[in-house]
Coordinates of C-alpha atoms and ligand atoms in Angstrom, one line a residue:
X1365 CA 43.6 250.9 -181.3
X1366 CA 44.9 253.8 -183.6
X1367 CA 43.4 256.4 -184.5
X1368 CA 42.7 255.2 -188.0
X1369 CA 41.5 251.7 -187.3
X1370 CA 37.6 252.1 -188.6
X1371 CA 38.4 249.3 -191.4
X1372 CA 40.4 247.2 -189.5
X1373 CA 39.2 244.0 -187.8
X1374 CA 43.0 243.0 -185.7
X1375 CA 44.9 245.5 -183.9
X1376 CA 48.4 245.8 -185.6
X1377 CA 51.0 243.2 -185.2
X1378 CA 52.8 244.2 -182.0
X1379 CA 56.8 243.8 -184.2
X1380 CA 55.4 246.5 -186.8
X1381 CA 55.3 249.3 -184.0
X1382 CA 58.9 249.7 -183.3
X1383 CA 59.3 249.9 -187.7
X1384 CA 56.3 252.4 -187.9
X1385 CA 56.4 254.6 -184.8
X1386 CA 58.3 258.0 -185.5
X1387 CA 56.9 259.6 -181.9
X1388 CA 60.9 258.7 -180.5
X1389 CA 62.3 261.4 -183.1
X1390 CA 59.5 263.8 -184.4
X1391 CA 58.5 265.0 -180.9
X1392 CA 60.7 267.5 -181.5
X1393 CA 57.8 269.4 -184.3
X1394 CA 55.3 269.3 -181.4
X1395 CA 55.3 273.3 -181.2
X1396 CA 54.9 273.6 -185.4
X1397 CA 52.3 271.1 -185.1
X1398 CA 50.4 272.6 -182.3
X1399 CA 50.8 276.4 -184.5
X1400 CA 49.5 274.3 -187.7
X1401 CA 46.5 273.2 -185.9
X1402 CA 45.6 276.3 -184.3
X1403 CA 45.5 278.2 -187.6
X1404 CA 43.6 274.7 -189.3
X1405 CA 41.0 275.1 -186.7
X1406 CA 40.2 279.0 -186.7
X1407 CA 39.9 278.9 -190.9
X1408 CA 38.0 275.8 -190.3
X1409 CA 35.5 277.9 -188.2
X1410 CA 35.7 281.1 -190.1
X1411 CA 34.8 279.1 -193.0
X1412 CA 31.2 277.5 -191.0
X1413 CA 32.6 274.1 -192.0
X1414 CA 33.0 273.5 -188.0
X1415 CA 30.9 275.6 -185.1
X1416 CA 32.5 278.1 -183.6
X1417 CA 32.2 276.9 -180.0
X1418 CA 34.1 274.0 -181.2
X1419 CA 37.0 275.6 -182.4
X1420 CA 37.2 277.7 -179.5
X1421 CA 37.1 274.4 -177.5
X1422 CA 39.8 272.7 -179.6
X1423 CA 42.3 275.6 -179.4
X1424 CA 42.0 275.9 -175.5
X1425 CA 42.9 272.2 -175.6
X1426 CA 45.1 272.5 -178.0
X1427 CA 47.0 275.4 -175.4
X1428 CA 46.6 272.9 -172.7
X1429 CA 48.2 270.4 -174.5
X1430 CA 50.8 272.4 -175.2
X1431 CA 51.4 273.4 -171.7
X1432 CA 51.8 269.9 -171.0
X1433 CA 54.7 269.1 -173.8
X1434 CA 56.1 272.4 -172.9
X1435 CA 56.4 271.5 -169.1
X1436 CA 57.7 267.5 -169.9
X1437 CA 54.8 266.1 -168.0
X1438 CA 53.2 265.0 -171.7
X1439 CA 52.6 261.1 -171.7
X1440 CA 53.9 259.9 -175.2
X1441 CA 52.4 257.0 -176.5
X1442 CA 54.3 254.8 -179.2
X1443 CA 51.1 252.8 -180.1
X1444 CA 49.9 256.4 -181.6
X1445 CA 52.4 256.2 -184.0
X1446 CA 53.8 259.8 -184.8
X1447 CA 53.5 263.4 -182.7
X1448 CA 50.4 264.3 -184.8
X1449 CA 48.2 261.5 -183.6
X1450 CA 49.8 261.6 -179.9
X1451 CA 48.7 265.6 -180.0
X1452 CA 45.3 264.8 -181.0
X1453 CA 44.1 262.1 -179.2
X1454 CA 45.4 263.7 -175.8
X1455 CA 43.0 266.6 -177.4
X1456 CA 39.9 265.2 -177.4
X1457 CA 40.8 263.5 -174.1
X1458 CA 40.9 267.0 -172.5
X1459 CA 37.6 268.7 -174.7
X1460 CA 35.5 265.7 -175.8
X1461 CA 33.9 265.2 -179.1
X1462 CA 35.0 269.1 -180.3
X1463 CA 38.5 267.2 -180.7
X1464 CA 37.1 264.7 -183.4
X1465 CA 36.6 267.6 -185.9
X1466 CA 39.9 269.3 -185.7
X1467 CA 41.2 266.7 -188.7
X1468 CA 38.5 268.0 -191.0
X1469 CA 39.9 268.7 -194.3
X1470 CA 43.2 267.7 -193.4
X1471 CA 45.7 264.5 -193.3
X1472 CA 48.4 263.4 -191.6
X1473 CA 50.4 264.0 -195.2
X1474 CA 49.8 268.2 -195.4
X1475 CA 50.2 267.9 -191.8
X1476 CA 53.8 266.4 -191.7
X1477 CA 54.4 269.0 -194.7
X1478 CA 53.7 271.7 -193.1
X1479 CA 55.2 270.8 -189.6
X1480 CA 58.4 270.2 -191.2
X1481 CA 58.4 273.3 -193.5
X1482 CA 57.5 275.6 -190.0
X1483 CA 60.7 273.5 -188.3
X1484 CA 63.0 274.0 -191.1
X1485 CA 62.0 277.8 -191.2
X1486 CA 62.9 278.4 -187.9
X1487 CA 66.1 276.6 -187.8
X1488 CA 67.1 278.3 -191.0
X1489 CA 67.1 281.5 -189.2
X1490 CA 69.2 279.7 -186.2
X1491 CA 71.6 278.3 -188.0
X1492 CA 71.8 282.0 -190.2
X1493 CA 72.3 283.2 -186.4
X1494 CA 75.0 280.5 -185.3
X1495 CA 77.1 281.5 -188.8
X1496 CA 76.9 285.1 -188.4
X1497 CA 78.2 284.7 -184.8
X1498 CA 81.5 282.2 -186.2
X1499 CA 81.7 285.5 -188.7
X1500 CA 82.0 287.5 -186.2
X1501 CA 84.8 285.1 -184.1
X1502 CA 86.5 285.4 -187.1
X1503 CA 86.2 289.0 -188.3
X1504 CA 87.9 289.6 -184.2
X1505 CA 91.1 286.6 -184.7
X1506 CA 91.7 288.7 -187.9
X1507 CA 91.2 292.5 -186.5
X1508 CA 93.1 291.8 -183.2
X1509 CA 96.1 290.5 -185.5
X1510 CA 95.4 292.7 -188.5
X1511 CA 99.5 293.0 -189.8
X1512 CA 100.5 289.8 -189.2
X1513 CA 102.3 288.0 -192.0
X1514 CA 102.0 283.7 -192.8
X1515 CA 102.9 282.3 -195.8
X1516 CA 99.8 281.6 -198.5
X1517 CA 99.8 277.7 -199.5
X1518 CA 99.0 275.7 -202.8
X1519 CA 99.8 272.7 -203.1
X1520 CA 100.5 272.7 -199.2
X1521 CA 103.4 274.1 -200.6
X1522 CA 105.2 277.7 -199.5
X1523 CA 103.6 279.9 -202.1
X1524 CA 103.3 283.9 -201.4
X1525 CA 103.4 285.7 -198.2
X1526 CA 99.7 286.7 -197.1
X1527 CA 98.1 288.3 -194.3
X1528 CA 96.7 286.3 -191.4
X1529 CA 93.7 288.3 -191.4
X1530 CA 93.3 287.6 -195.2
X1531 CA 93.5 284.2 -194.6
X1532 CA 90.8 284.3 -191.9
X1533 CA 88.8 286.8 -194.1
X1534 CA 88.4 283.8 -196.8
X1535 CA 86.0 281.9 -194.5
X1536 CA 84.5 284.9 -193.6
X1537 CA 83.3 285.1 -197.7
X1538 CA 82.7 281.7 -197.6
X1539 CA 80.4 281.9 -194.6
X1540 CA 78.7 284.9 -196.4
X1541 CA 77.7 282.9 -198.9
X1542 CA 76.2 280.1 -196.7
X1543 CA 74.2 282.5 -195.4
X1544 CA 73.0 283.9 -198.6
X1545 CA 72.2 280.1 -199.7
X1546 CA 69.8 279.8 -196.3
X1547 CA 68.2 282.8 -197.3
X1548 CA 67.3 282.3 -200.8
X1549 CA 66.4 278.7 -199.5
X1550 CA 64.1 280.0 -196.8
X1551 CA 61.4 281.1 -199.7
X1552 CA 61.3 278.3 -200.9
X1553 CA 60.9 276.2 -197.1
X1554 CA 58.4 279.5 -196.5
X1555 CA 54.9 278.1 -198.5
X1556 CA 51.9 276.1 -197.3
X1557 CA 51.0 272.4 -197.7
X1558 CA 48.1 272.5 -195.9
X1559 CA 45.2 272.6 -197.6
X1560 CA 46.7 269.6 -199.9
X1561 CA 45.0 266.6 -197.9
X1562 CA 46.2 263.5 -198.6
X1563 CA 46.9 264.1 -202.0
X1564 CA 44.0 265.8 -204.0
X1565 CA 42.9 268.5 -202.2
X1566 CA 39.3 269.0 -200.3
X1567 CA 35.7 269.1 -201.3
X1568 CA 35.3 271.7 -198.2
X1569 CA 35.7 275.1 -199.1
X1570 CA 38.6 275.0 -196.9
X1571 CA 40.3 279.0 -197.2
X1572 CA 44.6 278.0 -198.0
X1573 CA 45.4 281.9 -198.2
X1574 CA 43.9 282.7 -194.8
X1575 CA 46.1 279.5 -193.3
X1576 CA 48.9 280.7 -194.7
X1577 CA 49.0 284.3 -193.7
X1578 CA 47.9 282.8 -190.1
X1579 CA 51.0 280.9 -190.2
X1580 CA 53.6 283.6 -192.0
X1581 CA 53.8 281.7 -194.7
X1582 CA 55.0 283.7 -198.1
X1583 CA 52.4 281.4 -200.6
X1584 CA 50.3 278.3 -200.7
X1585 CA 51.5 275.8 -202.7
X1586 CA 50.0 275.2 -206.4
X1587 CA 49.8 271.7 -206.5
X1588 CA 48.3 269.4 -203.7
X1589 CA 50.1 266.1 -205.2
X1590 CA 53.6 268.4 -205.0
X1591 CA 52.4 269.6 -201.5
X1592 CA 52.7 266.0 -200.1
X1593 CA 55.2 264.4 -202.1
X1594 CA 58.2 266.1 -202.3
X1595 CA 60.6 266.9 -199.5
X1596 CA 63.0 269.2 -202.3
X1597 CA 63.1 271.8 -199.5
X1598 CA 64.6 269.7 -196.7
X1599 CA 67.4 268.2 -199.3
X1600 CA 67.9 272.2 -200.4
X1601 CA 68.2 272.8 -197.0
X1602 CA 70.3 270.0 -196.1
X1603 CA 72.6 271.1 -198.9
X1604 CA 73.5 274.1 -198.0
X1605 CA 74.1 272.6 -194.6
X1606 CA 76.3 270.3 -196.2
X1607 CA 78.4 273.3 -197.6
X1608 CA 78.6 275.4 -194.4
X1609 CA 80.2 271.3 -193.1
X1610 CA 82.3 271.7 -196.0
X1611 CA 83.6 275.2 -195.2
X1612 CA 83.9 274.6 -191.5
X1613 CA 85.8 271.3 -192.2
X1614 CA 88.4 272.8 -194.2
X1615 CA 88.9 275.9 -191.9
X1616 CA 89.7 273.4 -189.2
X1617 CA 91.4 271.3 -191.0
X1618 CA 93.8 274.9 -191.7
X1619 CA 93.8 275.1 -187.7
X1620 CA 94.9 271.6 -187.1
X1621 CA 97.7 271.8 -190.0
X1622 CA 98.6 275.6 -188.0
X1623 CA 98.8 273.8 -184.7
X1624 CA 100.9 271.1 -185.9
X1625 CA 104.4 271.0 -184.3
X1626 CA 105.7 271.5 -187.5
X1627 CA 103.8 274.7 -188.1
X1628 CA 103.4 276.1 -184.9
X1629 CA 101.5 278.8 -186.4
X1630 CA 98.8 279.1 -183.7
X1631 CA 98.2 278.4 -180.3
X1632 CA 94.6 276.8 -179.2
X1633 CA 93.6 277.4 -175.6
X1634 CA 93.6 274.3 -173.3
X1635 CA 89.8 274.3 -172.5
X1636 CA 89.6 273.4 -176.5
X1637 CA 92.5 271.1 -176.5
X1638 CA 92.6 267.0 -175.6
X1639 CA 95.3 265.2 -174.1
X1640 CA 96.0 261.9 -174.9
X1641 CA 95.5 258.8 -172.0
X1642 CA 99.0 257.2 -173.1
X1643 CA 101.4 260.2 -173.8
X1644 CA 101.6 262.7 -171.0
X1645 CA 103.0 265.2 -173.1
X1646 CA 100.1 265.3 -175.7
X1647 CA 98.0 268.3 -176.4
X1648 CA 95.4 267.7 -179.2
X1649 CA 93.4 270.0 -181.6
X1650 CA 91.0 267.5 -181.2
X1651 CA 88.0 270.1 -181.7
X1652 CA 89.3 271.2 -185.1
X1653 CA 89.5 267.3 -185.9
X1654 CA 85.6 266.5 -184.1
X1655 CA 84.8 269.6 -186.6
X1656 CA 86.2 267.8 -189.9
X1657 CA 84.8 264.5 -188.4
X1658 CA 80.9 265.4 -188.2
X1659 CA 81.3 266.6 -192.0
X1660 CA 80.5 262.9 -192.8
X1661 CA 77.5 263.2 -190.8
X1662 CA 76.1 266.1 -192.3
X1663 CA 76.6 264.8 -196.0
X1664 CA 75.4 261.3 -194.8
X1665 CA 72.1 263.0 -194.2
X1666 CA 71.7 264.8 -197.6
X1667 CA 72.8 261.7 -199.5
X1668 CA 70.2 259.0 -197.2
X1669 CA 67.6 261.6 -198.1
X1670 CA 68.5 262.2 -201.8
X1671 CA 68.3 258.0 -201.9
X1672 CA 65.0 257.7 -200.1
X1673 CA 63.2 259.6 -202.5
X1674 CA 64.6 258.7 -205.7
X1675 CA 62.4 255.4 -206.8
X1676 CA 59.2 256.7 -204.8
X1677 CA 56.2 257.3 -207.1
X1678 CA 53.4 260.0 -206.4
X1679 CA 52.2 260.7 -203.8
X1680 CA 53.0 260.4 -200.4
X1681 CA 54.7 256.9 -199.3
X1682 CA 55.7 255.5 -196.0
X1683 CA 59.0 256.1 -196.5
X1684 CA 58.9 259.7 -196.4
X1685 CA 58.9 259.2 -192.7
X1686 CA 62.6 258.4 -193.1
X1687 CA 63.4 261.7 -193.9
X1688 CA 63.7 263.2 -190.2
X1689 CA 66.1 261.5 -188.2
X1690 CA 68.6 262.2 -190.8
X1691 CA 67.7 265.8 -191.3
X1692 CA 67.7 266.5 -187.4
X1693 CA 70.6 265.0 -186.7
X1694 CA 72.4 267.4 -189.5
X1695 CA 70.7 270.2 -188.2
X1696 CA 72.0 269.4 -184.6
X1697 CA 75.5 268.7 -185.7
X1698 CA 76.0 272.2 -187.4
X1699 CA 74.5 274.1 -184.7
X1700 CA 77.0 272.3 -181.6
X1701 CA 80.0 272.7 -184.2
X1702 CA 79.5 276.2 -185.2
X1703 CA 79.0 277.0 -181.8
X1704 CA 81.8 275.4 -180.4
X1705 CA 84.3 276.5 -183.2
X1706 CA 83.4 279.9 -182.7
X1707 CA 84.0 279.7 -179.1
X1708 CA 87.9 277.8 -179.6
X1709 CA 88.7 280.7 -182.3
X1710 CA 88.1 283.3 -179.6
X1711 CA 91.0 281.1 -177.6
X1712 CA 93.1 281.3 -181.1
X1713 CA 96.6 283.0 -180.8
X1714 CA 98.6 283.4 -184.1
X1715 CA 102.6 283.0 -183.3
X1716 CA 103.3 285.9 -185.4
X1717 CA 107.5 285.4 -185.0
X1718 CA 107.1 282.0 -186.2
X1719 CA 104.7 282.8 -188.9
X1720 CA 107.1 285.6 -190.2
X1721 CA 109.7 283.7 -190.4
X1722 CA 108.1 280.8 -192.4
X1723 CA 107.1 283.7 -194.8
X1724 CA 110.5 285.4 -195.1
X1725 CA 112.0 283.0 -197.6
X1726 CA 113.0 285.5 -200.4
X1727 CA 111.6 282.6 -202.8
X1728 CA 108.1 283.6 -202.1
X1729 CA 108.9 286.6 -203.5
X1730 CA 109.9 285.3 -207.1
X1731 CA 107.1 286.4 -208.6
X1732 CA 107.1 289.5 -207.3
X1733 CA 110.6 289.5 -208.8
X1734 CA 109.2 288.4 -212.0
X1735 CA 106.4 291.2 -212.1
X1736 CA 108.5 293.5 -211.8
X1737 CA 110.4 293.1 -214.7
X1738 CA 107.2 293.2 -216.6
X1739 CA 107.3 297.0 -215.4
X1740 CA 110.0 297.3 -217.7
X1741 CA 108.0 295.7 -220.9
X1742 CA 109.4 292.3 -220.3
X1743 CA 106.5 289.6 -221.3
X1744 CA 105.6 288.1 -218.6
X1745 CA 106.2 284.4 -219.5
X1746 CA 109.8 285.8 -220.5
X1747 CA 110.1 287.4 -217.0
X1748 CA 109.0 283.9 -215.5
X1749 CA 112.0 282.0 -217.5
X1750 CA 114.6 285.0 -216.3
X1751 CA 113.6 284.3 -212.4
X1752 CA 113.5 280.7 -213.1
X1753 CA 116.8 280.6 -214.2
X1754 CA 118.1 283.0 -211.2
X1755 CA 116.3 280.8 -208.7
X1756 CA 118.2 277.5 -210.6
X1757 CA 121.8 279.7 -210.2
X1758 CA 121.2 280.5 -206.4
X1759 CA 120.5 277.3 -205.9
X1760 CA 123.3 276.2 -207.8
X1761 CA 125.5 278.5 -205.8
X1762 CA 124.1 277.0 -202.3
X1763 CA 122.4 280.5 -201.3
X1764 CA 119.3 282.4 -201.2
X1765 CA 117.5 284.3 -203.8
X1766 CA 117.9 287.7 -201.1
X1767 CA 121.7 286.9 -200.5
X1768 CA 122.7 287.1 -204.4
X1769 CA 124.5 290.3 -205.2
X1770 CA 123.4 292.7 -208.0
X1771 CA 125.9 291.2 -210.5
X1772 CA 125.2 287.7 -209.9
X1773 CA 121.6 288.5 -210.6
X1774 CA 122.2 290.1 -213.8
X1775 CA 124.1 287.0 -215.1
X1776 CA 120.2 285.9 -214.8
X1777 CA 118.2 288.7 -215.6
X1778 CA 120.1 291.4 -217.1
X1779 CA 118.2 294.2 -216.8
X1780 CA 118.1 293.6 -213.3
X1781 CA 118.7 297.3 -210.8
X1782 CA 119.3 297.7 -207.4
X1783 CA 115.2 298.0 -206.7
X1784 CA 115.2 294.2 -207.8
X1785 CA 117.3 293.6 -204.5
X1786 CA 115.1 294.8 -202.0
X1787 CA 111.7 292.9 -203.4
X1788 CA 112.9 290.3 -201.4
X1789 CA 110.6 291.5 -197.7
X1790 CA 107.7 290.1 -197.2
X1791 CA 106.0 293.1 -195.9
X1792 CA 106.9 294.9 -199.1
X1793 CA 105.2 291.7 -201.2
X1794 CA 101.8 292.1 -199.1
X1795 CA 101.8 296.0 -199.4
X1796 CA 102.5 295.7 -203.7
X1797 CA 99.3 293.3 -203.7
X1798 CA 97.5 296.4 -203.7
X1799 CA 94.1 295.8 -206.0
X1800 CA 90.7 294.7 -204.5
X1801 CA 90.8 291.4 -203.3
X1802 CA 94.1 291.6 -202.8
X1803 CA 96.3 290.6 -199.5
X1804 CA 97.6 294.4 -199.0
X1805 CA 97.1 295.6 -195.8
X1806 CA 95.2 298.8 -196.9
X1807 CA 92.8 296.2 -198.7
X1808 CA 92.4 293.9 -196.1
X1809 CA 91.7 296.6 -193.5
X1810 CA 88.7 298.2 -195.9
X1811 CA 87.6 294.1 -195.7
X1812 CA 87.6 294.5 -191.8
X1813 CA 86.0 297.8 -191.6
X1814 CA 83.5 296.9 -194.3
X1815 CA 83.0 293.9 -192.0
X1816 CA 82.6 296.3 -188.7
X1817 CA 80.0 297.8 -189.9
X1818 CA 77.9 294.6 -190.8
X1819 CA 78.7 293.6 -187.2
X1820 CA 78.0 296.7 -185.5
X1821 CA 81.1 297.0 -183.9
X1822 CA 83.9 299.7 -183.9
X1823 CA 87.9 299.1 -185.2
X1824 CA 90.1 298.5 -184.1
X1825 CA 89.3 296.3 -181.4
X1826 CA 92.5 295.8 -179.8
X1827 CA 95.0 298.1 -179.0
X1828 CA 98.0 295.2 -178.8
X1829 CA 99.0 295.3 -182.0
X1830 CA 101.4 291.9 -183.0
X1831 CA 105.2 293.1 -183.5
X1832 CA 105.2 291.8 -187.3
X1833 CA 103.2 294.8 -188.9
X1834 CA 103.4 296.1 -192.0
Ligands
LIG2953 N1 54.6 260.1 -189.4 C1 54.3 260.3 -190.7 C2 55.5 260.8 -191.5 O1 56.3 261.4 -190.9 C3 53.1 261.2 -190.9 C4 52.3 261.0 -192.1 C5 51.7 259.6 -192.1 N2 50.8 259.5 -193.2 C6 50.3 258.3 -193.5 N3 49.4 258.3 -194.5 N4 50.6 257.2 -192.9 O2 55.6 260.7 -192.7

């Protein structure tokens, strides 16, 4: 019979196990539940609303019980439903009677609260570790290959000539931010349930503050019906998760499109590459692609959690329970992917010939071309239709912007000089971009260095420069 079953007159129907049980999944929170318990039972005591000797006796059990789910030689049992009920009734197995008042001024609904907010605070700070170390993966590809030139994209389209390490130095912001969102979401995880009960509080003078400095918690929570019924903090958290899928999809997504034959911007080491079963000559990006692919997971989890708790009234409801598998499996997900992309980007070579050359078409330099008039006072949107109409003639002519000579540039843009003819270089169009934030390579190397420094690491790291510097 369960722990619960004082009321009841029938065991439960033998079907409704495999639909209630949640001891397959939320073993995982044994070591938050065992910490919650052991702070539970010492206020419990301090407070005189259980003997001493009992609490002493319940968290030597509660040690031994850990030493048993630490060791795998625990015996779970699905007929006691969820971790919290498995963990106690092994408890008073092992110390008797003392067991029976360890859920004094407590229920299973703080308890699950606080379990979960413990959890989420620790793998905050992992997956805060697992980031910082694809940062740092990055912040190498980028320093090792600091003057190498690609072309910049919109529209998937040729657009200016950028550095690779600017490029790379995108995600690195991106990431940043991640971070900052896990942090600032981390307060929020970081208060107490406990203390709540089941939905109204205690009629024991049960002592919240003393729980919650016990378990490093920043503040209790105000509200007992709040403290039980809302999971905001795992949606928060699975948000921000969401985003850190978001960002790592589209910077594989940028390696997959680079390792195209088409591209042939990078090359991916073979332990990160697939070949295919049919076509022998197949080498796949097929960890960039995995990468994009678990996205899906990752949002699947916030929305199934966003949906589970829209119609449910106050308090706590059974379907709460739903709220783990998801949230664990998105928690997984983003640990294995950041750690595997940061270990393929350490296998990342940039092609920097090839990369050069895609960026050397003098029309990536139009606007360049087009700011430099406005040097001269030209408006700028006058400038634009000069160029314009110069591009239109060259191509008219069958040739390239750089191969047009000074007079047939001035039928275009008549104030054209012999400066305008060497704008066409794509080293020269990185070095003007010379403002912060900008792709210049004086900019981009304060970015690395600024970077360093966060990283605790010295530049430059490599001494093989690429051939294509600026
Ligand atoms: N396994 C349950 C959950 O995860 C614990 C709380 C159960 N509370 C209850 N009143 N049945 O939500």
């Amino acid at each position: 019979m369960p722990l619960w079953d004082g009321r009841f007159s029938q065991s439960p129907a033998e079907q409704i196990l495999k639909l209630s049980e949640s001891i397959s999944y939320d073993r995982r929170l044994y070591p938050y539940d065992i910490e919650g318990s052991l702070a539970h039972a010492k206020m419990l005591a301090r407070q005189a609303i259980i003997p001493k000797e009992d609490a002493r006796k319940i968290a030597a059990g509660l040690k031994q019980v850990k030493k048993e789910l630490d060791s795998g030689k625990f015996v779970f049992k699905t007929e006691l439903e969820d971790i919290h009920m498995n963990i106690e009734a092994r408890l008073t197995e092992l110390i008797g009677p003392a067991g029976a008042r360890l859920h004094t001024g407590r229920s299973r609904n703080d308890q699950i609260a606080t379990d979960e907010r413990l959890y989420l605070r620790q793998q905050d700070d992992e997956v805060c570790d697992a980031i910082r170390k694809l940062q740092y993966a990055l912040w190498k590809l980028a320093a090792d290959n600091e003057t190498v030139i690609l072309p910049g994209f919109t529209h998937l389209q040729h657009a200016q000539p950028v550095l690779f390490a600017h490029h790379l130095l995108a995600y690195m912001e991106m990431l940043n931010r991640d971070i900052e969102r896990l942090a600032d979401c981390r307060h929020r995880i970081n208060r107490l349930p406990l203390g709540a009960g089941a939905l109204a509080g205690s009629t024991l003078p049960l002592d919240r503050e003393f729980v919650a400095k016990e378990l490093g918690f920043e503040e209790v929570l105000k509200n007992s019906m709040d403290a039980v019924a809302d999971r905001d903090v795992s949606i928060e958290f699975l948000s921000a998760l969401a985003i850190v899928a978001m960002h790592l999809s589209r910077l594989a997504e940028d390696i997959a499109i680079w390792f195209s034959q088409e591209f042939a911007f990078v090359e991916i080491g073979d332990a990160f590459t697939t070949g295919s079963s049919l076509m022998p000559q197949k080498k796949n990006p097929d960890i960039a692609e995995l990468t994009r692919g678990k996205t899906g997971r990752v949002y699947g989890a916030l929305v199934g959690l966003l949906t589970t708790l829209k119609g449910l009234p106050l308090t706590y409801n059974r379907d709460l329970q739903e709220d783990k598998e998801g949230l664990f499996d998105a928690i997984d997900t983003i640990k294995l992917v950041l750690s595997t992309v940061s270990a393929m980007l350490a296998t990342v070579k940039p092609n920097a010939e090839r990369m050069l050359e895609a960026a050397s078409d003098p029309a990536l330099m139009a606007t360049d071309l087009a700011e430099a008039l406005v040097r001269q006072g030209v408006p700028f949107r006058e400038a634009h239709h000069q160029v314009g109409r110069f591009v239109g003639a060259c191509a008219r002519k069958g040739i390239t912007l750089a191969q047009a000579d000074l007079a047939f540039m001035k039928e275009s843009i008549p104030t054209a000089t012999p400066e305008f003819l060497k704008i066409f270089d794509p080293k020269h169009s990185v070095s003007a971009r010379d403002i912060i934030g900008g792709t210049a390579p004086a900019q981009v190397h304060a970015q690395l260095l600024k970077w360093s420094k966060q990283f605790g690491v010295t530049m430059p790291l490599s001494t093989k420069k690429s051939k294509n510097r600026t």
